[in-house]
Amino acid sequence: LGVFAYSRDTMADINTVIMSETGSGHAERVSLDVGDIDGEAVAEELSGRNLPGVYFRPLRYKPYYFRFKDVNCRGAQIVVTDAARFRPVQAQIHILEVLLRRYPKQEIFAEDRIGMFDKVMGTDAVRKALQAGKTADEIVRGWAPEIERFRRARERYLLYK
């Protein structure tokens, strides 16, 4: 999650990256009002969810290259504390839920991006559930029966247990 803000008269970016075992995707949305984005509040809310193996911290930095070279930026950093427990897709759904609720005018799922998001997720169900206002916990809990079916089906193919 990157939340960049550098001047009242310029723009703020929200960037998200989604990765799965079969692909990845990137979504970016720009706001003309830097005041719309509060990286510290986003980091605090996400950390308060106590997701396994990760916490989020606000930060300020000045990039040395590209679009924001030498510009004071602020953001929320994802800090993985336990890679074995960390669930990146679950974390991403929580990030999206928070951003959609806090910044509904940002149109994170703009028409020109939903195709790639749905491909990376392997379904349009996640996007539609988020758009319908379901919480990340509700969405992730909904995967449990299918995950359990998969675990049982794969059992006979495992070489090591």
Backbone as a ProteinNet text record, in pm:
[ID]
protein_1_A
[PRIMARY]
LGVFAYSRDTMADINTVIMSETGSGHAERVSLDVGDIDGEAVAEELSGRNLPGVYFRPLRYKPYYFRFKDVNCRGAQIVVTDAARFRPVQAQIHILEVLLRRYPKQEIFAEDRIGMFDKVMGTDAVRKALQAGKTADEIVRGWAPEIERFRRARERYLLYK
[TERTIARY]
86	0	89.5	70.7	143.4	43.8	61.2	-22.5	73.5	74.1	169.9	96.4	146.7	89.8	205	206.5	321.9	293.1	173.7	142.6	-7.9	-55.7	-198.6	-247.2	-158.8	-198.8	-169	-118.4	-86.7	-175.6	-130	-216.5	-167.9	-259.2	-226.2	-257.1	-169	-186.7	-218.3	-307.8	-328.7	-286.8	-190.2	-141.1	-163.6	-211.6	-221.6	-165.4	-103.9	-51.2	-113.2	-161.7	-224.2	-143.4	-108.1	-32.7	-100.2	-105.7	-155.7	-58.8	-88.9	0	-0.2	-103.7	-113.7	-97	-75.9	-59.9	-50.8	-43.5	-37.1	-103	-131.9	-193.9	-164.9	-185.6	-156.6	-272.9	-313.3	-417.7	-369.4	-397.6	-356.4	-471.7	-492.4	-595.2	-536.9	-572.4	-517.1	-627.9	-595.4	-687.7	-626	-706.2	-656.9	-652.6	-707.9	-710.6	-628.2	-507.7	-418.1	-483.5	-567.5	-634	-727.5	-759.8	-847.9	-781.5	-650	-579.8	-504.1	-525.2	-459.5	-387.7	-261.4	-183.1	-171.6	-164.9	-153.1	-281.3	-395.8	-522.4	-540.5	-502.3	-512.9	-423.7	-299.5	-206.3	-258.7	-311.3	-363.1	-481.2	-572.8	-689	-648.9	-559.7	-518.2	-440.1	-352.6	-278.5	-373.4	-477.6	-576	-655.1	-647	-717.1	-639.7	-516.1	-433.8	-426.8	-397.4	-382.6	-258.2	-261.1	-148	-20.1	88.4	220.3	249.4	170.7	191.2	136.7	200.1	140.1	169.8	102.8	113.7	159.8	253.4	300.3	303.7	268.5	277.5	424.6	454.4	590.7	591	700.2	725.7	860.6	872.2	996.5	1009.2	1128.3	1155.5	1224.7	1152.6	1213	1330.5	1422.7	1541.8	1529.6	1418.3	1405.8	1257.7	1233.2	1102.1	1011.6	883.1	781.8	789.5	820.9	820.2	961.1	1057.8	1196.6	1204.9	1272.7	1297	1170.3	1060.9	934.4	907	868.9	831.3	697.7	698.9	579.5	543.6	420.5	377.8	306.4	301.7	237.9	217.1	176.9	159.4	244.3	331.9	422.5	370.6	377.1	340.6	466	460.1	575	538.9	602.5	578.3	666.6	602.9	676	692.3	608.5	615.5	565	659.5	623.9	540.8	561.3	486.1	338.7	310.2	172.1	104.3	182	129.5	46	-70.1	-161.1	-180.4	-98.6	-101.9	-236.7	-305.8	-435.3	-536.1	-536.7	-624.7	-592.9	-464.6	-425.5	-472.9	-458.8	-501	-650.3	-730	-874.4	-905.5	-833.4	-852.2	-811.7	-700.3	-655.6	-761.8	-812.3	-914.4	-1041.8	-1082.4	-1202.8	-1185.9	-1072.1	-1046.5	-1045	-974.4	-966.6	-1101.8	-1179.7	-1312.3	-1404.7	-1397.5	-1484.2	-1438.2	-1307.5	-1255.3	-1258.3	-1239.2	-1225.7	-1316.8	-1447.9	-1541.1	-1534.7	-1492	-1485.4	-1364.6	-1273.2	-1151.2	-1174.8	-1288.2	-1321.4	-1208.7	-1172.9	-1066.6	-1099.3	-1225.8	-1266.6	-1326.6	-1251.7	-1296.6	-1310.2	-1397.8	-1428	-1303.9	-1206.4	-1088.3	-991.7	-1020.8	-931	-992	-1122.3	-1182.1	-1148.8	-1128.7	-1094.9	-967.6	-863	-736.2	-748.2	-818.3	-837.1	-906.2	-1013.7	-1087.9	-1001.6	-918.7	-829.4	-730.4	-669.3	-570.3	-635.5	-755.8	-824.8	-883	-896.1	-952	-1103.2	-1163.6	-1309.4	-1349.6	-1475.8	-1526.7	-1598	-1607.4	-1682.4	-1621.4	-1489.2	-1425.3	-1458.3	-1440.5	-1471.5	-1618	-1705.9	-1848.3	-1886.2	-1823.8	-1851.7	-1804	-1685.4	-1635.1	-1725.2	-1764.5	-1851.7	-1987.9	-2031.8	-2160.8	-2150.6	-2028.4	-2011	-1978.5	-1949.7	-1910.3	-1775	-1754.8	-1627.6	-1524.8	-1399.1	-1291.8	-1307.7	-1342.4	-1361.1	-1471.7	-1581.6	-1691	-1644.3	-1569	-1520.9	-1426.2	-1329	-1229.7	-1296.4	-1388.4	-1461.1	-1537.3	-1588.4	-1662.8	-1577.6	-1446.6	-1357.4	-1333.3	-1360.8	-1324.1	-1373.2	-1499	-1543.1	-1465.3	-1439.8	-1366.7	-1220.5	-1160.9	-1022.6	-1014.4	-1109.6	-1110	-1129.6	-1218	-1237.4	-1106.7	-1038.3	-911.5	-808	-797.5	-699.7	-724.8	-850.9	-883.3	-849.3	-881.3	-855.9	-706.5	-626.4	-483.3	-406.8	-466.6	-398.7	-330.4	-398	-340.1	-224.7	-207.4	-99.5	27.2	18.4	132.3	241.3	363	474.6	521.5	510.3	554.2	441.8	433.7	326.1	381.4
-116.4	0	121.1	206.8	332.7	445.7	537.7	656.6	774	846.7	955.4	1087.9	1187	1320.7	1419.5	1517.6	1605.9	1753.6	1795.8	1938	1956.6	2065.7	2092.1	2109.9	2154.9	2183.4	2070.6	1959	1849.3	1730.6	1611.7	1495.8	1398.8	1312	1203.5	1072.8	975.4	845.1	738.8	647.6	525	412	332.4	220.3	92.1	-10.8	-141.7	-244.7	-345.8	-456.2	-583.7	-667.1	-792	-904.6	-1003.2	-1116.5	-1245	-1341.2	-1473.3	-1575.6	-1701.5	-1804.8	-1808.5	-1753.9	-1761.6	-1628.6	-1520.5	-1392.6	-1277.5	-1158.6	-1038.7	-924.5	-819.3	-703.8	-578.5	-466.3	-337.3	-244.2	-170	-70.1	60.6	168.7	300.2	395.7	481.3	583.6	714.7	822.3	952.8	1043.4	1122.6	1221.8	1359.6	1455.8	1592	1662.5	1600.7	1660.5	1576.7	1623.5	1551	1526.6	1616.2	1601	1482.5	1424.1	1306.9	1183.1	1178.4	1056.7	1078.3	988.1	995.7	863.3	856.1	733.8	688.3	782.4	745.9	678.3	729.3	668	531	519	390.5	287.1	324.4	232.5	192.7	288.5	259.1	162.5	187.3	99.1	-41.4	-52.3	-185.1	-259.5	-191.1	-255.9	-301.4	-225	-259.3	-384.9	-431.1	-554.1	-679.4	-661.9	-773.5	-888.7	-856.4	-959.3	-1041.8	-1172	-1257.4	-1223.8	-1208.5	-1192.2	-1059.2	-955.5	-826.2	-712.8	-598.2	-476.1	-363.8	-253.3	-141	-20.4	53.5	171.6	291.6	406.2	527.4	563.5	626.5	670.7	793.9	864.4	979	954.2	987.6	961.7	1053.2	1057.1	1137.4	1047.1	1006.4	919	986.3	905.2	954.3	945.8	894.6	876.2	870.4	871.7	862.4	980.9	956.9	1061.7	1151.5	1095.4	1172.7	1204.2	1208.4	1236.3	1366.8	1359.8	1475	1540.7	1467.7	1519.6	1452.8	1529.3	1471.4	1399.1	1269.1	1185.9	1124.3	1082	1008.5	884.3	783.6	660.4	565.1	445.5	337.1	221.1	173.3	65.5	-66.7	-169.8	-304.5	-368.9	-412.6	-475	-620.4	-712.5	-855	-898.5	-947.4	-987.9	-1138.7	-1213.7	-1359.5	-1411.5	-1440.7	-1481.8	-1609.3	-1698.5	-1823.8	-1800.7	-1698.7	-1669.5	-1566.7	-1485.5	-1377.2	-1432.9	-1376	-1413.3	-1290.8	-1278.4	-1156.4	-1128.2	-1230.4	-1205.5	-1156.6	-1218.4	-1172.5	-1027.3	-994.4	-856.8	-761.4	-802.5	-716.7	-687.7	-787.6	-766.6	-666.9	-676.5	-580.1	-438.9	-428.9	-297.9	-237.3	-317.7	-267	-226.6	-306.6	-271	-134.3	-113.2	13.9	129.2	111.5	219.5	250.2	147.1	169	243.8	209.7	275.9	419.1	437.9	571.3	667.2	614.3	700	652.2	656.4	603.6	676.5	801.3	876.3	838.8	759.9	724	623.6	557.3	462.5	361.3	292.8	193.4	88.4	54.8	-43.4	26.8	117.7	186.8	85.3	112.2	20.5	-24	65.2	30.3	-61.5	-95.2	-181	-310.1	-319.6	-435.4	-567	-563.1	-686.1	-749	-669	-722.3	-766.1	-688.9	-727.7	-863.3	-879.7	-1005.5	-1121.7	-1098.6	-1204.4	-1246.7	-1150	-1181.1	-1256.8	-1217.1	-1284.8	-1418.9	-1438.6	-1564	-1567.1	-1455.1	-1446.1	-1299.2	-1271.2	-1136.5	-1127.6	-1241.1	-1246.5	-1156.4	-1148.2	-1065.1	-918.3	-873.1	-732.8	-701.5	-789.2	-764.4	-762.9	-849.6	-851.3	-721.8	-675.6	-548.5	-432.7	-432.5	-325.6	-328.1	-446.4	-459.7	-424	-394.3	-352.8	-464.6	-584.4	-692.3	-659.9	-706.6	-684	-786.2	-753.2	-846.2	-977	-969.3	-1091.9	-1178.9	-1118.5	-1195.6	-1263.5	-1191.4	-1246.4	-1363	-1342.5	-1447.3	-1568.8	-1546.7	-1659.5	-1739.4	-1671.5	-1739.4	-1836.4	-1820.1	-1910.9	-2041.7	-2046.8	-2161.6	-2296	-2310.9	-2443.2	-2490	-2399	-2436.4	-2469.2	-2395.5	-2424.1	-2562.9	-2594.9	-2726.7	-2838.1	-2818.6	-2917.9	-2938.7	-2827.6	-2837.2	-2913.6	-2883.4	-2952.4	-3102.6	-3141.8	-3285.9	-3349.2	-3281	-3336.5	-3349.4	-3258.1	-3261.1	-3359.8	-3402.7	-3486.2	-3608	-3675.6	-3798.3	-3770.2	-3645.4	-3610.5	-3557.3	-3531.8	-3477.9	-3584.3	-3548.2	-3639.7	-3641.9	-3527.9	-3516.5	-3462.5	-3508.2	-3460.5	-3403.3
0	0	0	-92.8	-91.5	-93	-5.4	-4.1	-7.1	-117.2	-134.5	-138.1	-67.2	-71.1	-64.9	-156	-154.5	-167.1	-190.4	-192.8	-202.2	-147.2	-151.8	-295.4	-384.7	-522.6	-618.6	-569.3	-659.5	-627.8	-656.6	-645	-538.7	-495	-402.6	-474.4	-459.2	-523.7	-420.2	-456.2	-379.3	-472.6	-429	-508.2	-431.2	-499.1	-436.8	-533.1	-477.9	-557	-502.6	-592.2	-553.6	-616.1	-536.3	-587.6	-542.5	-632.6	-598.3	-655.5	-637.9	-690.7	-843.2	-905.6	-1050.9	-1122.7	-1049.9	-1118.6	-1021.7	-1079	-996.6	-1071.4	-999	-1060.9	-980.6	-1043.3	-981	-1010.8	-910.9	-931	-872.3	-941.3	-893.2	-914	-819.3	-832.6	-783.9	-847.4	-814.8	-762.8	-662.7	-609.5	-628.9	-663	-675	-540.2	-438.3	-306	-210.2	-178.7	-90.7	44.8	88.5	217	223.9	109.7	106.5	165.9	170.7	208.5	339.2	432.6	562.7	588	547.5	561.9	705.7	799.4	940.9	990.6	950.3	992.4	927.6	801.4	732.1	801.3	830.3	897.2	1034.9	1109	1243	1236.5	1143.8	1132.6	1091.5	992.8	947.4	1055.8	1127.1	1236.1	1346.4	1369	1470.7	1439.7	1318.1	1280.2	1319.7	1364.2	1411.7	1311.5	1186.9	1085.1	1115.5	1088	1124.6	1048	1123	1063.3	998.9	1027.1	961.3	1047.5	1034.3	1086.8	988.3	1004.8	912.9	993.2	938.5	1010.9	917.1	970	887.9	868	757.3	735	646.4	654.6	567.1	502.9	376.4	305.9	185.3	130	12.2	-90.4	-195.7	-296.9	-368.5	-412.2	-481.9	-633.8	-683.3	-827.1	-867.5	-996	-1060.6	-1028.8	-1036.4	-1032.9	-909.5	-793.9	-670.7	-621.7	-712.5	-676.3	-596.6	-481.2	-394.1	-340	-336.6	-284.6	-150	-50	79.1	64.5	88.8	74.7	208.9	221.3	340	291.8	375.1	332.8	447.6	413	508.8	459.7	545.1	508.4	563	480.7	522.3	578.9	704.9	770.3	801.6	729.7	752.7	869	974.9	1094.8	1105.3	1035.3	1038.6	904.5	815	678.8	677	772.4	776.4	810.1	888	927.8	837.5	769.4	686.1	571.8	551.3	442.2	353.2	246.7	166.2	99.2	53.4	-11.5	91.6	209.6	316.9	352.7	364.8	395.9	287.3	162.3	51.5	56	91.1	99.6	211.6	322	431.5	386.7	315.8	265.8	174.9	83.1	-9.3	63.9	161.5	237.6	304.1	367.3	435.4	334.7	224.5	124.8	61.7	31.8	-27.2	68.9	196.3	294	321.4	337.3	370.2	251.2	131.6	12.4	-100.5	-79.5	-180.5	-314.6	-315.2	-441.1	-525.1	-471.1	-544.3	-656.8	-657.8	-764.9	-786.6	-680.5	-688.9	-793.7	-808.4	-909.3	-1031.4	-1087.8	-1208.9	-1322.5	-1412.9	-1523	-1601.1	-1614.6	-1694.5	-1619.8	-1493.9	-1416.5	-1366.3	-1363.4	-1297.4	-1367.4	-1496.9	-1568.2	-1515.3	-1497.5	-1447.8	-1302	-1221.3	-1081.8	-1073.9	-1149.8	-1148	-1197.6	-1298.1	-1347.8	-1240.9	-1174.4	-1071.4	-955.8	-917.9	-808.9	-852.9	-983.2	-1033.2	-1031.4	-1000.1	-988.9	-978.1	-1008.9	-985.1	-850.2	-780	-653.6	-545.8	-539.8	-437.1	-460.7	-582.9	-615.7	-588.1	-633.3	-613.9	-466.6	-387	-243.3	-177.8	-215.1	-160.6	-203.4	-329.7	-378.1	-309.3	-268	-199.9	-51.5	-4.8	133.2	230.3	180.5	272	332.7	454.2	520.2	471.1	492	455.2	531.4	658.1	736.9	678.9	637.4	576.8	448.6	367.9	240.4	265.5	352.2	380.2	444.2	537.1	598.7	493.7	393.2	287.4	206	210.4	136.4	210	340.1	423.9	370.8	330.8	282.5	157.6	66.1	-55.5	-24.5	67.5	107.5	170.6	254.8	318.8	215.7	119.5	11.4	-65.1	-95.2	-166.9	-84.6	42.4	128.6	133.1	141.5	142.3	8.1	-102.6	-235.9	-264.8	-216.6	-245.9	-159.5	-50.9	47.6	-15.6	-105.4	-162.9	-258.5	-299.7	-391.7	-322.2	-192.7	-121.1	-104.5	-135	-117.6	27.2	95.4	234.3	318.2	440.7	529.2	655.5
[MASK]
+++++++++++++++++++++++++++++++++++++++++++++++++++++++++++++++++++++++++++++++++++++++++++++++++++++++++++++++++++++++++++++++++++++++++++++++++++++++++++++++++

